[in-house]
Amino acid sequence: MSKAEDVSKFERQRQEKLSRIKELGIEPYGNRYQGAEPAEDVKSGFKDGDTTQKANCAGRIVLLRDIGKLIFMTLRDRSGTIQVGLSKKLLAEQWQLVKLLELGDIIGATGQLGKTKTGEITIWVDKVVLLSKCLLPTPEKFHGLADIDQRYRQRYVDLWANPEVMERFKTRSAIVTTIRDFLVSRGFLEVETPMMQTIAGGAAAKPFITHHN
């Protein structure tokens, strides 16, 4: 089976799950989600032994382990990642939806904060909200998005598939902001110079005709 056929089969399977989600009366897109906390803030604020601590996070599913009546997922948001645990016991009414969730889907999850037997901070979910259903293949989890052309054409995928790229952009943005603030505080004026214009200019420049599809 070719790669194109694999992708087509994958998309059909996801479309089927999308239809099943709609049959459950759940809107898979456009849901608003209030009160979500950054994943890293939740983890840093965790108090070991506090059985009353609740958490509310939203993010994209980047890892998923289904062991029957218990599913572990790793959600990634702009701040980092956090593990969520979804059990049939706590989510009996939403279990049909939970079993239809896949890598790439964006969800909101609320529940009690605790730790697993291995010591990983985890949200034991008692309510889950589907925010966006992913219908396209997700990048390979260990190598991220490796195709250079695709990374530049689909920068939004690159940013969530490769966390180091997001960190690079954050650093660049902070540097640009610092330089801009430094110059503005000393009376400099920012003037934009267009890179493309209709009038040809420059001593050695030769006009040429191009097109856009």
Coordinates of N, CA and C in Angstrom, one line a residue:
M1 N 0.8 -1.2 0.0 CA 0.0 0.0 0.0 C 0.9 1.2 0.0
S2 N 0.6 2.2 -0.9 CA 1.4 3.4 -1.0 C 1.1 4.3 0.1
K3 N 2.0 5.3 0.3 CA 1.8 6.3 1.4 C 0.5 7.1 1.2
A4 N 0.2 7.4 -0.1 CA -1.0 8.2 -0.4 C -2.3 7.4 0.0
E5 N -2.2 6.0 -0.3 CA -3.3 5.2 0.1 C -3.5 5.1 1.6
D6 N -2.3 5.0 2.3 CA -2.3 5.0 3.8 C -3.0 6.2 4.3
V7 N -2.6 7.4 3.8 CA -3.2 8.7 4.2 C -4.7 8.7 4.0
S8 N -5.1 8.2 2.8 CA -6.5 8.2 2.4 C -7.3 7.3 3.3
K9 N -6.8 6.1 3.7 CA -7.4 5.2 4.6 C -7.5 5.8 6.0
F10 N -6.5 6.5 6.4 CA -6.4 7.2 7.7 C -7.5 8.2 7.8
E11 N -7.6 9.1 6.7 CA -8.6 10.1 6.7 C -10.1 9.6 6.7
R12 N -10.3 8.5 6.0 CA -11.6 7.8 6.0 C -12.0 7.4 7.4
Q13 N -11.0 6.8 8.1 CA -11.3 6.3 9.4 C -11.6 7.5 10.4
R14 N -10.9 8.6 10.2 CA -11.2 9.7 11.0 C -12.5 10.4 10.7
Q15 N -12.9 10.4 9.4 CA -14.2 10.9 9.0 C -15.3 10.1 9.6
E16 N -15.1 8.7 9.6 CA -16.1 7.8 10.2 C -16.3 8.1 11.7
K17 N -15.2 8.4 12.4 CA -15.3 8.7 13.8 C -15.9 10.1 14.0
L18 N -15.7 11.0 13.1 CA -16.3 12.3 13.2 C -17.8 12.2 13.1
S19 N -18.3 11.3 12.2 CA -19.7 11.1 12.0 C -20.3 10.5 13.2
R20 N -19.6 9.5 13.9 CA -20.1 8.9 15.1 C -20.2 9.9 16.2
I21 N -19.2 10.8 16.3 CA -19.3 11.9 17.3 C -20.5 12.7 17.1
K22 N -20.8 13.1 15.9 CA -22.0 13.9 15.6 C -23.3 13.2 15.9
E23 N -23.3 11.8 15.7 CA -24.4 11.0 16.0 C -24.7 11.0 17.5
L24 N -23.7 11.3 18.3 CA -23.8 11.4 19.8 C -24.4 12.7 20.2
G25 N -24.6 13.6 19.2 CA -25.1 14.9 19.5 C -24.1 15.9 20.0
I26 N -22.8 15.6 19.7 CA -21.7 16.4 20.1 C -21.2 17.2 18.9
E27 N -21.0 18.6 19.1 CA -20.5 19.4 18.1 C -19.0 19.4 18.1
P28 N -18.3 18.9 17.1 CA -16.8 18.7 17.2 C -16.0 19.9 16.9
Y29 N -16.6 21.0 16.6 CA -15.8 22.3 16.3 C -16.5 23.5 16.9
G30 N -15.7 24.5 17.3 CA -16.2 25.8 17.7 C -16.7 25.9 19.1
N31 N -16.5 24.9 19.9 CA -16.9 25.0 21.3 C -15.9 25.9 22.1
R32 N -16.5 26.8 22.9 CA -15.7 27.7 23.7 C -15.4 26.9 25.0
Y33 N -14.2 27.3 25.5 CA -13.7 26.6 26.7 C -13.1 27.6 27.7
Q34 N -13.7 27.8 28.8 CA -13.3 28.9 29.7 C -12.5 28.3 30.9
G35 N -11.6 29.1 31.4 CA -10.9 28.8 32.6 C -9.7 27.8 32.5
A36 N -9.3 27.5 31.3 CA -8.1 26.6 31.2 C -6.9 27.2 31.7
E37 N -6.1 26.4 32.5 CA -4.8 26.9 33.1 C -3.7 26.3 32.2
P38 N -2.6 27.1 32.1 CA -1.4 26.5 31.4 C -0.9 25.2 32.1
A39 N -0.5 24.3 31.3 CA -0.1 23.0 31.8 C 1.0 23.1 32.8
E40 N 2.0 23.9 32.5 CA 3.2 24.0 33.4 C 2.8 24.7 34.7
D41 N 1.8 25.6 34.7 CA 1.4 26.2 35.9 C 0.7 25.2 36.8
V42 N -0.1 24.3 36.2 CA -0.8 23.3 37.0 C 0.2 22.4 37.6
K43 N 1.2 22.0 36.9 CA 2.3 21.1 37.5 C 3.1 21.7 38.6
S44 N 3.4 23.0 38.3 CA 4.3 23.7 39.3 C 3.5 24.0 40.6
G45 N 2.1 24.1 40.5 CA 1.3 24.4 41.6 C 0.8 23.2 42.4
F46 N 1.2 22.0 41.9 CA 0.7 20.8 42.5 C 1.3 20.6 43.9
K47 N 0.4 20.3 44.9 CA 0.8 20.0 46.3 C 0.6 18.6 46.6
D48 N 1.7 17.9 46.8 CA 1.6 16.4 47.0 C 0.8 16.1 48.3
G49 N -0.1 15.2 48.2 CA -0.9 14.9 49.4 C -2.3 15.6 49.5
D50 N -2.4 16.7 48.6 CA -3.7 17.5 48.7 C -4.7 16.8 47.8
T51 N -5.7 16.1 48.4 CA -6.7 15.4 47.6 C -7.8 16.2 47.1
T52 N -7.8 17.5 47.4 CA -8.9 18.4 47.0 C -8.5 19.3 45.8
Q53 N -7.3 19.2 45.3 CA -6.8 20.1 44.3 C -7.4 19.7 42.9
K54 N -8.1 20.7 42.3 CA -8.7 20.5 41.0 C -7.9 21.2 39.9
A55 N -8.0 20.7 38.7 CA -7.3 21.4 37.6 C -8.1 21.4 36.4
N56 N -7.8 22.3 35.5 CA -8.6 22.5 34.3 C -7.6 22.9 33.2
C57 N -7.4 22.0 32.2 CA -6.5 22.2 31.1 C -7.1 22.0 29.8
A58 N -6.5 22.6 28.7 CA -6.9 22.3 27.4 C -5.7 22.2 26.5
G59 N -5.7 21.3 25.6 CA -4.5 21.1 24.7 C -4.8 20.0 23.7
R60 N -3.7 19.8 22.9 CA -3.8 18.8 21.8 C -3.3 17.5 22.3
I61 N -3.9 16.4 21.9 CA -3.5 15.1 22.3 C -2.2 14.7 21.5
V62 N -1.1 14.5 22.2 CA 0.1 14.2 21.5 C 0.6 12.8 21.8
L63 N 0.1 12.2 22.8 CA 0.4 10.8 23.2 C -0.9 10.2 23.7
L64 N -1.1 8.9 23.4 CA -2.4 8.2 23.9 C -2.1 6.8 24.1
R65 N -2.4 6.3 25.3 CA -2.3 4.9 25.7 C -3.6 4.4 26.2
D66 N -4.2 3.5 25.4 CA -5.5 2.9 25.7 C -5.3 1.5 26.3
I67 N -5.7 1.4 27.6 CA -5.6 0.1 28.2 C -6.9 -0.5 28.7
G68 N -7.9 -0.2 27.8 CA -9.3 -0.7 28.1 C -10.2 0.3 28.8
K69 N -10.3 0.1 30.1 CA -11.2 1.0 30.9 C -10.5 2.2 31.4
L70 N -9.2 2.3 31.1 CA -8.4 3.5 31.5 C -7.6 3.9 30.3
I71 N -7.6 5.2 30.0 CA -6.9 5.8 28.9 C -6.0 6.9 29.5
F72 N -4.7 6.9 29.2 CA -3.8 8.0 29.5 C -3.5 8.8 28.2
M73 N -3.6 10.1 28.4 CA -3.3 11.0 27.3 C -2.3 12.1 27.7
T74 N -1.5 12.5 26.9 CA -0.6 13.7 27.1 C -1.1 14.8 26.3
L75 N -1.5 15.9 27.0 CA -2.0 17.1 26.3 C -0.8 18.1 26.2
R76 N -0.8 18.8 25.1 CA 0.3 19.9 24.9 C -0.4 21.2 24.6
D77 N -0.1 22.2 25.4 CA -0.5 23.6 25.1 C 0.7 24.5 24.9
R78 N 0.6 25.8 24.9 CA 1.7 26.7 24.7 C 2.8 26.6 25.7
S79 N 2.4 26.2 26.9 CA 3.4 26.2 28.0 C 4.1 24.9 28.1
G80 N 3.5 23.8 27.7 CA 4.2 22.5 27.8 C 3.2 21.4 27.8
T81 N 3.5 20.3 28.5 CA 2.6 19.1 28.5 C 2.1 18.7 29.8
I82 N 1.0 18.0 29.9 CA 0.5 17.4 31.1 C -0.2 16.1 30.8
Q83 N -0.1 15.1 31.7 CA -0.8 13.9 31.5 C -2.2 13.9 32.1
V84 N -3.2 13.3 31.4 CA -4.6 13.2 31.9 C -4.9 11.8 31.9
G85 N -5.7 11.4 32.9 CA -6.2 10.0 33.0 C -7.7 10.0 32.9
L86 N -8.2 9.1 32.0 CA -9.6 9.1 31.7 C -10.1 7.6 32.0
S87 N -11.0 7.5 33.0 CA -11.4 6.1 33.4 C -12.9 6.0 33.1
K88 N -13.3 4.8 32.7 CA -14.7 4.5 32.4 C -15.6 4.8 33.6
K89 N -15.0 4.5 34.8 CA -15.8 4.7 36.1 C -16.2 6.2 36.3
L90 N -15.2 7.1 36.0 CA -15.5 8.5 36.2 C -16.2 9.2 35.1
L91 N -16.1 8.6 33.9 CA -16.7 9.2 32.7 C -17.7 8.3 32.0
A92 N -18.5 7.6 32.8 CA -19.5 6.7 32.2 C -20.3 7.3 31.1
E93 N -20.8 8.5 31.4 CA -21.7 9.1 30.4 C -21.0 9.6 29.2
Q94 N -19.7 9.9 29.3 CA -18.9 10.4 28.2 C -18.0 9.4 27.6
W95 N -18.1 8.1 28.0 CA -17.1 7.1 27.6 C -17.1 6.9 26.1
Q96 N -18.3 6.9 25.5 CA -18.4 6.8 24.0 C -17.5 7.8 23.3
L97 N -17.6 9.0 23.8 CA -16.8 10.1 23.2 C -15.3 9.9 23.4
V98 N -15.0 9.5 24.6 CA -13.6 9.3 25.0 C -12.9 8.3 24.1
K99 N -13.6 7.2 23.8 CA -13.1 6.1 22.9 C -12.9 6.5 21.5
L100 N -13.5 7.7 21.1 CA -13.4 8.2 19.7 C -12.3 9.2 19.6
L101 N -11.7 9.6 20.7 CA -10.6 10.6 20.7 C -9.4 10.0 20.1
E102 N -8.6 10.8 19.4 CA -7.3 10.3 18.8 C -6.2 11.4 18.9
L103 N -5.0 10.9 18.4 CA -3.9 11.9 18.4 C -4.3 13.1 17.5
G104 N -3.9 14.2 18.0 CA -4.2 15.5 17.2 C -5.4 16.2 17.6
D105 N -6.4 15.5 18.2 CA -7.6 16.1 18.7 C -7.3 17.2 19.8
I106 N -8.0 18.2 19.9 CA -7.9 19.2 20.9 C -9.1 19.1 21.9
I107 N -8.7 18.9 23.2 CA -9.8 18.7 24.2 C -9.6 19.6 25.4
G108 N -10.6 19.8 26.1 CA -10.5 20.4 27.5 C -10.8 19.3 28.5
A109 N -10.1 19.4 29.6 CA -10.2 18.3 30.6 C -10.2 18.9 32.0
T110 N -11.2 18.5 32.8 CA -11.3 19.0 34.2 C -11.3 17.8 35.1
G111 N -10.6 17.9 36.3 CA -10.7 16.8 37.2 C -9.7 17.1 38.4
Q112 N -9.6 16.0 39.2 CA -8.8 16.1 40.4 C -7.3 15.9 40.0
L113 N -6.4 16.7 40.7 CA -5.0 16.6 40.4 C -4.4 15.6 41.3
G114 N -3.5 14.7 40.8 CA -2.9 13.7 41.6 C -1.6 13.2 40.9
K115 N -1.2 12.0 41.4 CA 0.0 11.4 40.8 C -0.3 9.9 40.5
T116 N 0.4 9.4 39.5 CA 0.3 8.0 39.2 C 1.2 7.2 40.1
K117 N 1.2 5.9 40.0 CA 2.1 5.1 40.8 C 3.6 5.3 40.4
T118 N 3.8 5.8 39.2 CA 5.2 6.1 38.7 C 5.6 7.6 39.1
G119 N 4.7 8.3 39.8 CA 5.0 9.6 40.3 C 4.7 10.8 39.3
E120 N 4.0 10.5 38.2 CA 3.8 11.5 37.2 C 2.5 12.3 37.6
I121 N 2.6 13.6 37.6 CA 1.4 14.5 37.9 C 0.4 14.3 36.8
T122 N -0.8 14.0 37.2 CA -1.9 13.6 36.3 C -3.2 14.3 36.7
I123 N -4.0 14.7 35.8 CA -5.4 15.1 36.0 C -6.3 13.9 35.8
W124 N -7.0 13.5 36.9 CA -7.9 12.4 36.8 C -9.3 13.0 36.4
V125 N -9.6 12.9 35.1 CA -10.6 13.7 34.5 C -12.0 13.2 34.9
D126 N -12.9 14.2 35.2 CA -14.3 13.8 35.5 C -15.2 14.5 34.4
K127 N -14.6 15.4 33.6 CA -15.4 16.0 32.5 C -14.4 16.3 31.4
V128 N -14.8 15.9 30.1 CA -14.0 16.2 29.0 C -14.9 16.9 27.9
V129 N -14.3 17.8 27.2 CA -14.9 18.6 26.2 C -14.1 18.5 24.9
L130 N -14.7 18.1 23.8 CA -14.0 18.1 22.5 C -14.1 19.5 21.9
L131 N -12.9 20.0 21.6 CA -12.8 21.4 21.1 C -12.6 21.4 19.6
S132 N -11.8 20.4 19.1 CA -11.6 20.3 17.7 C -11.1 18.9 17.3
K133 N -11.8 18.3 16.3 CA -11.4 17.0 15.9 C -10.4 17.0 14.7
C134 N -9.3 16.3 14.9 CA -8.3 16.3 13.8 C -8.6 15.2 12.8
L135 N -8.6 15.6 11.5 CA -8.9 14.7 10.4 C -7.7 14.3 9.6
L136 N -6.6 14.9 9.8 CA -5.4 14.6 9.0 C -4.3 13.9 9.8
P137 N -3.4 13.2 9.1 CA -2.4 12.4 9.8 C -1.5 13.4 10.6
T138 N -1.1 12.9 11.8 CA -0.3 13.7 12.7 C 1.2 13.3 12.5
P139 N 2.1 14.2 12.7 CA 3.5 13.9 12.5 C 4.0 12.7 13.5
E140 N 5.0 12.0 13.0 CA 5.5 10.9 13.8 C 6.0 11.4 15.2
K141 N 5.6 10.7 16.3 CA 5.7 11.3 17.6 C 7.1 11.5 18.0
F142 N 8.1 10.6 17.6 CA 9.4 10.7 18.1 C 10.3 11.7 17.3
H143 N 10.0 11.9 16.0 CA 10.8 12.7 15.1 C 10.1 14.0 14.8
G144 N 8.9 14.2 15.2 CA 8.1 15.4 14.9 C 7.9 15.6 13.4
L145 N 7.8 16.8 13.0 CA 7.6 17.1 11.5 C 9.0 17.4 10.9
A146 N 9.5 16.4 10.1 CA 10.8 16.5 9.6 C 11.0 17.0 8.2
D147 N 9.9 17.0 7.4 CA 9.9 17.5 6.1 C 10.1 19.0 6.1
I148 N 11.2 19.5 5.6 CA 11.5 21.0 5.6 C 10.5 21.8 4.9
D149 N 10.1 21.3 3.7 CA 9.1 22.1 2.9 C 7.8 22.2 3.6
Q150 N 7.3 21.0 4.2 CA 6.1 21.0 4.9 C 6.1 21.9 6.1
R151 N 7.3 21.9 6.8 CA 7.4 22.7 8.0 C 7.2 24.2 7.6
Y152 N 7.7 24.7 6.5 CA 7.6 26.1 6.1 C 6.2 26.4 5.6
R153 N 5.6 25.4 4.9 CA 4.3 25.6 4.3 C 3.2 25.5 5.4
Q154 N 3.4 24.7 6.4 CA 2.4 24.5 7.4 C 3.1 24.8 8.8
R155 N 3.4 26.0 9.0 CA 4.1 26.4 10.2 C 3.3 26.1 11.4
Y156 N 2.0 26.2 11.3 CA 1.2 25.9 12.5 C 1.3 24.5 13.0
V157 N 1.6 23.5 12.0 CA 1.8 22.1 12.4 C 3.2 22.0 13.0
D158 N 4.2 22.7 12.4 CA 5.5 22.7 12.9 C 5.6 23.1 14.3
L159 N 4.8 24.2 14.7 CA 4.9 24.7 16.0 C 4.4 23.8 17.1
W160 N 3.4 23.0 16.8 CA 2.9 22.0 17.8 C 3.6 20.7 17.8
A161 N 4.1 20.3 16.6 CA 4.8 19.0 16.4 C 6.2 19.1 16.9
N162 N 6.9 20.2 16.9 CA 8.3 20.4 17.3 C 8.4 21.5 18.4
P163 N 8.3 21.1 19.6 CA 8.3 22.1 20.7 C 9.5 23.0 20.7
E164 N 10.7 22.5 20.2 CA 11.9 23.3 20.2 C 11.7 24.5 19.2
V165 N 10.9 24.3 18.2 CA 10.6 25.4 17.3 C 9.8 26.5 17.9
M166 N 8.8 26.1 18.7 CA 8.0 27.1 19.5 C 8.9 27.9 20.4
E167 N 9.9 27.2 21.1 CA 10.8 27.9 22.0 C 11.6 28.9 21.3
R168 N 12.1 28.5 20.1 CA 12.9 29.3 19.3 C 12.1 30.6 18.9
F169 N 10.9 30.5 18.5 CA 10.1 31.6 18.1 C 9.8 32.5 19.4
K170 N 9.6 31.9 20.5 CA 9.4 32.7 21.8 C 10.7 33.5 22.0
T171 N 11.8 32.9 21.9 CA 13.1 33.6 22.1 C 13.3 34.8 21.1
R172 N 13.0 34.5 19.9 CA 13.1 35.5 18.8 C 12.2 36.7 19.1
S173 N 10.9 36.3 19.5 CA 9.9 37.4 19.8 C 10.4 38.3 20.9
A174 N 10.9 37.6 22.0 CA 11.4 38.4 23.1 C 12.6 39.3 22.8
I175 N 13.5 38.8 21.9 CA 14.6 39.6 21.5 C 14.1 40.8 20.7
V176 N 13.2 40.6 19.7 CA 12.7 41.7 18.8 C 12.0 42.7 19.7
T177 N 11.2 42.3 20.6 CA 10.4 43.2 21.5 C 11.4 44.0 22.4
T178 N 12.5 43.4 22.9 CA 13.4 44.1 23.7 C 14.2 45.2 22.9
I179 N 14.6 44.8 21.7 CA 15.3 45.8 20.8 C 14.3 46.9 20.4
R180 N 13.1 46.6 20.1 CA 12.1 47.6 19.7 C 11.8 48.6 20.9
D181 N 11.6 48.0 22.1 CA 11.4 48.9 23.2 C 12.6 49.8 23.6
F182 N 13.8 49.2 23.4 CA 15.0 50.0 23.6 C 15.1 51.2 22.7
L183 N 14.8 51.0 21.4 CA 14.9 52.1 20.4 C 13.8 53.1 20.6
V184 N 12.6 52.6 20.9 CA 11.4 53.5 21.1 C 11.7 54.4 22.3
S185 N 12.2 53.9 23.3 CA 12.5 54.6 24.6 C 13.5 55.7 24.3
R186 N 14.3 55.6 23.2 CA 15.3 56.7 22.9 C 14.9 57.5 21.7
G187 N 13.6 57.5 21.4 CA 13.0 58.4 20.4 C 13.1 58.0 19.0
F188 N 13.5 56.7 18.7 CA 13.5 56.2 17.4 C 12.1 56.0 16.9
L189 N 11.9 56.1 15.6 CA 10.6 55.8 14.9 C 10.7 54.6 14.0
E190 N 9.8 53.7 14.2 CA 9.8 52.5 13.3 C 9.1 52.8 12.0
V191 N 9.9 52.6 10.9 CA 9.3 52.8 9.6 C 9.5 51.6 8.8
E192 N 8.3 51.1 8.2 CA 8.4 49.9 7.4 C 8.7 50.2 6.0
T193 N 9.6 49.4 5.4 CA 10.0 49.5 4.0 C 9.4 48.3 3.2
P194 N 8.5 48.5 2.2 CA 7.9 47.4 1.5 C 9.0 46.6 0.7
M195 N 8.9 45.3 0.7 CA 9.8 44.5 -0.1 C 9.4 44.4 -1.6
M196 N 8.1 44.5 -1.8 CA 7.6 44.3 -3.2 C 6.7 45.5 -3.5
Q197 N 6.9 46.1 -4.7 CA 6.0 47.2 -5.1 C 5.9 47.2 -6.6
T198 N 4.9 48.0 -7.1 CA 4.6 48.0 -8.5 C 5.6 48.8 -9.4
I199 N 6.4 49.7 -8.7 CA 7.3 50.5 -9.4 C 8.7 50.0 -9.3
A200 N 9.4 49.7 -10.5 CA 10.7 49.1 -10.5 C 11.7 50.2 -10.0
G201 N 12.7 49.8 -9.3 CA 13.7 50.8 -8.8 C 15.0 50.1 -8.6
G202 N 16.1 50.9 -8.4 CA 17.4 50.4 -8.1 C 18.2 50.5 -9.4
A203 N 19.5 50.8 -9.2 CA 20.4 51.1 -10.4 C 20.5 49.8 -11.2
A204 N 20.6 48.7 -10.6 CA 20.9 47.4 -11.4 C 19.7 46.6 -11.5
A205 N 18.5 47.0 -11.1 CA 17.3 46.2 -11.1 C 16.7 46.2 -12.4
K206 N 16.3 45.0 -12.9 CA 15.5 44.8 -14.1 C 14.1 44.3 -13.8
P207 N 13.1 45.0 -14.4 CA 11.7 44.6 -14.1 C 11.5 43.2 -14.7
F208 N 10.6 42.5 -14.1 CA 10.2 41.2 -14.6 C 8.8 40.9 -14.3
I209 N 8.1 40.0 -15.0 CA 6.7 39.7 -14.8 C 6.6 38.4 -14.1
T210 N 5.8 38.3 -13.1 CA 5.6 37.0 -12.4 C 4.1 36.8 -12.3
H211 N 3.7 35.7 -11.6 CA 2.2 35.5 -11.5 C 2.0 34.7 -10.2
H212 N 0.7 34.7 -9.8 CA 0.3 34.0 -8.5 C -0.8 33.1 -8.9
N213 N -0.7 31.8 -8.5 CA -1.8 30.9 -8.8 C -3.0 31.2 -8.0

